[in-house]
Tab-separated table of C-alpha atoms in Angstrom:
chain	number	residue	atom	x	y	z
Y	6	MET	CA	91.754	76.830	122.307
Y	7	GLN	CA	91.249	79.072	119.278
Y	8	ILE	CA	88.368	80.843	121.011
Y	9	ALA	CA	90.426	81.347	124.184
Y	10	ASN	CA	93.142	83.073	122.169
Y	11	HIS	CA	90.605	85.764	121.197
Y	12	LEU	CA	89.330	86.364	124.737
Y	13	GLY	CA	92.334	88.117	126.260
Y	14	PRO	CA	91.835	91.696	127.565
Y	15	LEU	CA	93.708	93.292	124.659
Y	16	GLU	CA	91.877	91.198	122.072
Y	17	LEU	CA	88.516	91.964	123.683
Y	18	PHE	CA	89.292	95.681	123.581
Y	19	GLN	CA	90.347	95.531	119.944
Y	20	GLN	CA	87.226	93.597	118.940
Y	21	ALA	CA	84.825	95.925	120.776
Y	22	ASP	CA	82.948	98.691	119.007
Y	23	ILE	CA	83.581	102.387	119.665
Y	24	ILE	CA	81.016	102.659	122.478
Y	25	VAL	CA	82.408	99.746	124.478
Y	26	LYS	CA	85.971	100.904	123.795
Y	27	SER	CA	85.105	104.356	125.135
Y	28	ILE	CA	83.601	102.818	128.263
Y	29	ILE	CA	86.659	100.614	128.806
Y	30	VAL	CA	89.014	103.592	128.414
Y	31	LEU	CA	86.878	105.673	130.788
Y	32	LEU	CA	86.900	102.960	133.430
Y	33	VAL	CA	90.656	102.446	133.132
Y	34	VAL	CA	91.245	106.199	133.530
Y	35	ALA	CA	88.869	106.276	136.523
Y	36	SER	CA	90.705	103.363	138.130
Y	37	VAL	CA	94.109	105.018	137.654
Y	38	ALA	CA	92.782	108.317	139.030
Y	39	SER	CA	91.273	106.628	142.083
Y	40	TRP	CA	94.498	104.769	142.827
Y	41	GLY	CA	96.393	108.040	142.556
Y	42	VAL	CA	94.110	109.582	145.184
Y	43	ILE	CA	94.281	106.452	147.348
Y	44	VAL	CA	98.077	106.314	147.433
Y	45	ASP	CA	98.387	110.060	147.980
Y	46	LYS	CA	95.880	110.112	150.856
Y	47	LEU	CA	97.251	107.033	152.606
Y	48	LEU	CA	100.802	108.392	152.518
Y	49	ARG	CA	99.577	111.855	153.503
Y	50	PHE	CA	97.649	110.686	156.554
Y	51	ALA	CA	100.469	108.401	157.648
Y	52	SER	CA	102.775	111.438	157.642
Y	53	LEU	CA	100.199	113.620	159.407
Y	54	ARG	CA	99.740	111.050	162.156
Y	55	ARG	CA	103.484	110.987	162.801
Y	56	HIS	CA	103.644	114.756	162.915
Y	57	ALA	CA	100.630	114.950	165.231
Y	58	ALA	CA	102.386	112.591	167.646
Y	59	ASN	CA	105.411	114.915	167.570
Y	60	TRP	CA	103.228	117.959	168.250
Y	61	SER	CA	101.573	116.189	171.190
Y	62	ALA	CA	104.990	115.348	172.645
Y	63	ALA	CA	106.165	118.918	172.113
Y	64	LEU	CA	103.205	120.224	174.100
Y	65	ALA	CA	104.242	118.230	177.167
Y	66	GLY	CA	106.514	119.662	179.835
Y	67	GLN	CA	107.908	123.085	180.579
Y	68	ARG	CA	107.977	125.864	177.993
Y	69	SER	CA	106.010	123.661	175.676
Y	70	LEU	CA	104.912	126.432	173.292
Y	71	GLY	CA	108.509	127.375	172.583
Y	72	ARG	CA	109.368	123.752	171.884
Y	73	LEU	CA	106.291	123.397	169.692
Y	74	ALA	CA	107.155	126.546	167.730
Y	75	ASN	CA	110.630	125.190	167.015
Y	76	GLU	CA	109.151	121.907	165.803
Y	77	LEU	CA	106.582	123.634	163.582
Y	78	ARG	CA	109.202	125.785	161.845
Y	79	GLN	CA	110.536	122.607	160.234
Y	80	HIS	CA	107.091	121.645	158.889
Y	81	ALA	CA	105.572	124.934	157.755
Y	82	GLN	CA	103.085	123.248	155.389
Y	83	ASP	CA	101.666	120.906	158.023
Y	84	PRO	CA	97.967	121.653	158.699
Y	85	PHE	CA	98.565	122.135	162.412
Y	86	ALA	CA	101.466	124.489	161.690
Y	87	ARG	CA	99.118	126.720	159.695
Y	88	ILE	CA	96.492	126.552	162.438
Y	89	TYR	CA	99.066	127.452	165.061
Y	90	HIS	CA	100.311	130.424	163.055
Y	91	ALA	CA	96.731	131.661	162.619
Y	92	ILE	CA	96.314	131.536	166.406
Y	93	ALA	CA	99.719	133.165	166.942
Y	94	ASP	CA	98.831	135.982	164.544
Y	95	GLU	CA	95.660	136.745	166.497
Y	96	TRP	CA	97.564	136.507	169.782
Y	97	HIS	CA	100.236	138.978	168.687
Y	98	ALA	CA	97.779	141.376	167.051
Y	99	SER	CA	95.702	141.538	170.229
Y	100	HIS	CA	98.748	142.155	172.404
Y	101	HIS	CA	100.208	144.773	170.107
Y	102	GLN	CA	96.886	146.627	170.324
Y	103	HIS	CA	96.787	146.116	174.128
Y	104	LEU	CA	93.410	144.409	173.910
Y	105	HIS	CA	94.359	142.120	176.788
Y	106	ALA	CA	94.935	144.837	179.354
Y	107	THR	CA	91.649	144.317	181.227
Y	108	PRO	CA	89.977	141.183	182.595
Y	109	ALA	CA	87.246	141.572	179.987
Y	110	GLY	CA	89.909	141.965	177.309
Y	111	LYS	CA	91.572	138.733	178.439
Y	112	ASP	CA	88.284	136.851	178.207
Y	113	SER	CA	87.645	138.342	174.769
Y	114	LEU	CA	91.129	137.294	173.620
Y	115	LYS	CA	90.528	133.731	174.772
Y	116	GLU	CA	87.259	133.633	172.857
Y	117	ARG	CA	88.848	135.031	169.695
Y	118	ILE	CA	91.683	132.502	169.895
Y	119	ASN	CA	89.130	129.721	170.243
Y	120	ARG	CA	87.194	130.940	167.209
Y	121	VAL	CA	90.342	131.398	165.120
Y	122	GLY	CA	91.415	127.870	166.022
Y	123	GLN	CA	88.021	126.436	165.043
Y	124	ILE	CA	87.905	128.320	161.744
Y	125	ALA	CA	91.454	127.338	160.809
Y	126	THR	CA	90.824	123.702	161.776
Y	127	SER	CA	87.679	123.587	159.637
Y	128	GLY	CA	89.597	125.045	156.709
Y	129	GLU	CA	92.356	122.466	156.997
Y	130	ALA	CA	89.855	119.607	157.293
Y	131	GLU	CA	88.126	120.857	154.157
Y	132	GLN	CA	91.428	120.852	152.281
Y	133	LEU	CA	92.136	117.295	153.396
Y	134	GLN	CA	88.755	116.197	152.034
Y	135	LYS	CA	89.797	116.986	148.475
Y	136	GLY	CA	89.881	113.797	146.440
Y	137	LEU	CA	87.276	111.993	148.519
Y	138	GLN	CA	84.525	113.247	146.207
Y	139	LEU	CA	86.318	111.583	143.298
Y	140	LEU	CA	86.493	108.271	145.155
Y	141	ALA	CA	82.822	108.500	146.099
Y	142	THR	CA	81.834	109.270	142.507
Y	143	ILE	CA	83.899	106.439	141.033
Y	144	GLY	CA	82.689	103.999	143.664
Y	145	SER	CA	79.040	104.752	142.958
Y	146	VAL	CA	79.082	105.354	139.189
Y	147	ALA	CA	81.697	102.913	137.816
Y	148	PRO	CA	79.556	99.740	138.240
Y	149	PHE	CA	76.713	101.326	136.280
Y	150	VAL	CA	79.063	102.525	133.565
Y	151	GLY	CA	80.405	98.980	133.293
Y	152	LEU	CA	76.859	97.637	133.264
Y	153	PHE	CA	75.988	99.959	130.402
Y	154	GLY	CA	78.971	98.573	128.477
Y	155	THR	CA	77.748	95.056	129.230
Y	156	VAL	CA	74.233	95.748	127.966
Y	157	TRP	CA	75.598	97.399	124.834
Y	158	GLY	CA	77.991	94.511	124.210
Y	159	ILE	CA	75.258	91.901	124.640
Y	160	MET	CA	73.073	93.813	122.202
Y	161	ASN	CA	75.919	93.688	119.675
Y	162	ALA	CA	76.382	89.977	120.348
Y	163	PHE	CA	72.700	89.238	119.608
Y	164	GLN	CA	72.890	91.327	116.469
Y	165	GLY	CA	75.888	89.262	115.386
Y	166	ILE	CA	73.973	86.064	116.044
Y	167	ALA	CA	71.028	87.330	114.024
Y	168	ALA	CA	73.226	88.459	111.139
Y	169	SER	CA	75.143	85.177	110.918
Y	170	ASN	CA	72.202	82.942	111.817
Y	171	ASN	CA	74.664	80.921	113.847
Y	172	THR	CA	74.456	80.258	117.595
Y	173	SER	CA	77.728	78.372	117.949
Y	174	LEU	CA	80.121	79.239	120.773
Y	175	ALA	CA	82.620	80.699	118.314
Y	176	VAL	CA	80.089	83.343	117.299
Y	177	VAL	CA	78.556	84.078	120.726
Y	178	ALA	CA	81.605	83.967	123.006
Y	179	PRO	CA	83.563	87.045	121.838
Y	180	GLY	CA	80.583	89.419	122.082
Y	181	ILE	CA	79.513	88.116	125.495
Y	182	ALA	CA	83.096	88.195	126.741
Y	183	GLU	CA	83.660	91.840	125.768
Y	184	ALA	CA	80.352	92.731	127.409
Y	185	LEU	CA	81.302	91.047	130.675
Y	186	PHE	CA	84.782	92.590	130.436
Y	187	ALA	CA	83.202	96.049	130.791
Y	188	THR	CA	81.370	94.946	133.939
Y	189	ALA	CA	84.576	93.504	135.376
Y	190	LEU	CA	86.414	96.786	134.773
Y	191	GLY	CA	83.589	98.692	136.438
Y	192	LEU	CA	83.966	96.541	139.551
Y	193	VAL	CA	87.767	96.818	139.447
Y	194	ALA	CA	87.419	100.607	139.488
Y	195	ALA	CA	84.589	100.769	142.035
Y	196	ILE	CA	85.602	98.294	144.754
Y	197	PRO	CA	88.985	99.859	145.688
Y	198	ALA	CA	87.407	103.333	145.516
Y	199	VAL	CA	84.643	102.392	147.973
Y	200	VAL	CA	87.003	100.613	150.379
Y	201	ALA	CA	89.507	103.463	150.257
Y	202	TYR	CA	86.782	106.091	150.710
Y	203	ASN	CA	85.652	104.441	153.946
Y	204	ARG	CA	89.227	104.047	155.188
Y	205	ILE	CA	90.295	107.589	154.307
Y	206	SER	CA	87.105	109.073	155.753
Y	207	GLY	CA	87.905	107.315	159.019
Y	208	ASP	CA	91.484	108.598	158.915
Y	209	LEU	CA	90.221	112.114	158.241
Y	210	ASN	CA	87.786	112.027	161.170
Y	211	HIS	CA	90.481	110.679	163.453
Y	212	TYR	CA	92.979	113.319	162.366
Y	213	ALA	CA	90.388	116.086	162.731
Y	214	GLY	CA	89.918	114.913	166.300
Y	215	ARG	CA	93.677	115.031	166.844
Y	216	LEU	CA	93.780	118.571	165.470
Y	217	ALA	CA	90.979	119.637	167.801
Y	218	THR	CA	92.879	118.138	170.740
Y	219	LEU	CA	96.106	119.885	169.763
Y	220	VAL	CA	94.333	123.216	169.327
Y	221	GLY	CA	92.710	122.750	172.734
Y	222	LEU	CA	96.107	122.098	174.328
Y	223	VAL	CA	97.529	125.238	172.730
Y	224	GLU	CA	94.567	127.262	173.989
Y	225	VAL	CA	95.113	125.932	177.499
Y	226	GLN	CA	98.813	126.860	177.348
Y	227	LEU	CA	97.996	130.328	176.032
Y	228	SER	CA	95.345	130.874	178.698
Y	229	ARG	CA	97.811	129.857	181.402
Y	230	GLN	CA	100.442	132.115	179.906
Y	231	LEU	CA	97.986	135.003	179.690
Y	232	GLU	CA	97.081	134.719	183.350
Y	233	SER	CA	100.737	134.470	184.366
Y	234	GLY	CA	101.451	137.999	183.142
Y	235	GLU	CA	104.094	136.864	180.639
Y	236	PRO	CA	102.058	136.584	177.471
Y	237	LEU	CA	104.677	136.462	174.733
Y	238	PRO	CA	107.968	134.736	175.690
Y	239	ASP	CA	107.311	131.367	174.057
Y	240	LEU	CA	105.589	132.489	170.860
Y	241	PRO	CA	107.278	132.833	167.503
Y	242	GLU	CA	106.915	136.030	165.570
Y	243	PRO	CA	103.605	136.244	163.720
Y	244	ALA	CA	103.585	135.330	160.070
Y	245	THR	CA	104.521	138.148	157.720
Y	246	ARG	CA	102.038	139.482	155.198
Y	247	ASN	CA	103.704	137.461	152.432
Y	248	GLU	CA	103.622	134.292	154.527
Y	249	ARG	CA	99.913	134.793	155.304
Y	250	ALA	CA	99.205	135.385	151.609
Y	251	ALA	CA	101.113	132.220	150.701
Y	252	THR	CA	99.145	130.247	153.312
Y	253	LEU	CA	95.838	131.567	151.973
Y	254	ALA	CA	96.936	130.700	148.439
Y	255	VAL	CA	97.744	127.128	149.508
Y	256	GLN	CA	94.388	126.757	151.277
Y	257	GLY	CA	92.536	128.169	148.293
Y	258	ALA	CA	94.296	125.897	145.766
């Protein structure tokens, strides 16, 4: 009973030496950081999936681009909203310069819109990947950090045994317990990080596919509108210079 009273997490931390304490603090910080990323990403992708469903619905029916533009104005920081505005900017710039006046110009405009959509989609996917590197690092490194703390703690325990010349449980248990405590913390940090990394990577791939589908639908609508001879009625005004600068600043953050 007396031994058990000295084997609680707080007591183990207090009894550990500076190396093991540093490892425990590092693993606790890593665990908190990983959970911050996990919660943020799960909430973020849940919101993005709902918005993507709204964008898909907005692209159905008559005058779908106008309906979509109205929906996107309410969610200016959504990844697809930024992609759409990048496409709209290219669309307006080409029309203002009359680059669509010939059949070859129309084909060139379609190709440029496709490339702009791909570039913007890649940029948004890259932004959404932020934080996954942290989860991957914690998931792969934390067990070894905990193992290092375990080895160091066991070494201290054997030194204590040698110094006291006593192998009773009262002497051995605290040192072994603090060593194993470091391993346990390493696993506590690593397991959720690995599971979340796999889940969030799947969500990211799925959402990237949804973005590609949405961009393809917009390109189809724009192509149809271009061939109809009424190229601009459903499009919002292109983003202003300040709005484009703000978007670039957000993507570069």
